[in-house]
C-alpha positions in Angstrom: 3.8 -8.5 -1.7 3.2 -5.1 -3.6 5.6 -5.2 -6.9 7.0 -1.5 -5.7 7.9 -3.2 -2.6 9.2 -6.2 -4.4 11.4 -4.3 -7.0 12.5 -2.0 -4.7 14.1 -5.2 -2.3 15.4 -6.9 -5.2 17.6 -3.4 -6.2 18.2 -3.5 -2.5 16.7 0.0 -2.0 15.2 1.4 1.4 12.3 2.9 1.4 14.1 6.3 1.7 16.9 6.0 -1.0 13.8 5.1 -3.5 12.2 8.2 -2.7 15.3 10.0 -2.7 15.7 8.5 -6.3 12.5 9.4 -7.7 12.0 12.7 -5.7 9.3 12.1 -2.8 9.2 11.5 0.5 9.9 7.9 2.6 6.2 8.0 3.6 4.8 8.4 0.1 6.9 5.1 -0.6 5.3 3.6 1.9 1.4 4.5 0.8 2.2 3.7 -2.5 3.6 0.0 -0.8 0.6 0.2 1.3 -1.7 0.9 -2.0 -3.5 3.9 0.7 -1.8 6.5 -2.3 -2.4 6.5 -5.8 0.9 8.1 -7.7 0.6 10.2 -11.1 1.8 8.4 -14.1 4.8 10.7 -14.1 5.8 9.0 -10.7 5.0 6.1 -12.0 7.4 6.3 -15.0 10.1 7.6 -12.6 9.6 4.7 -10.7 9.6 2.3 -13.2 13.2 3.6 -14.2 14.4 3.9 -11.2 13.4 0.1 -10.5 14.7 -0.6 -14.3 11.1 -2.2 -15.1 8.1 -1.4 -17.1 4.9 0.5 -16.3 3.4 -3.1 -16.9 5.2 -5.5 -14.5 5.6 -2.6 -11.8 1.7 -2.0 -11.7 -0.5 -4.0 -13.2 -1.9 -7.7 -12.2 -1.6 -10.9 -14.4 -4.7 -12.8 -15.0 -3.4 -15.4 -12.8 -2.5 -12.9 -9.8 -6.1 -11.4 -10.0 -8.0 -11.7 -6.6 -11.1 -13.6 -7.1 -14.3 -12.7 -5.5 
C-alpha cells in the first residue's frame, strides 16, 4: 500500500479532506496514491505535516521494502 494512502487511513482522512488540508484537489491525492503524479517538495512537506510524519517515512523505501528485480 502507498504510505500517503497508509498515513492518510491511519489519521482517518478521505481522500478529499487530505487535499482540502494541504490545498489540492481529491484527484491529485489520488495520482500521488496511484504514484501516476510526482508532487513538489513543498507538497510534500505540507503533506508530511498534515499526516504528522517525516519526509522520510512518508516517501522513501526501506532497504527491506525495496522491489527486487
Amino acid at each position: 500500500m502507498n504510505r500517503v494512502r497508509q498515513f492518510r487511513k491511519q489519521k482517518q482522512l478521505s481522500q478529499q479532506a487530505l487535499a482540502d488540508l494541504v490545498e489540492v484537489s481529491r484527484q491529485t491525492v489520488n495520482m500521488i496514491e496511484n504514484q501516476d503524479y510526482n508532487p513538489t517538495l513543498s507538497l510534500c512537506i505540507r503533506l508530511a505535516k498534515v499526516l504528522d510524519t517525516d519526509l522520510n517515512a512518508l516517501f522513501w523505501e526501506e532497504e527491506d521494502e525495496q522491489i527486487q528485480p
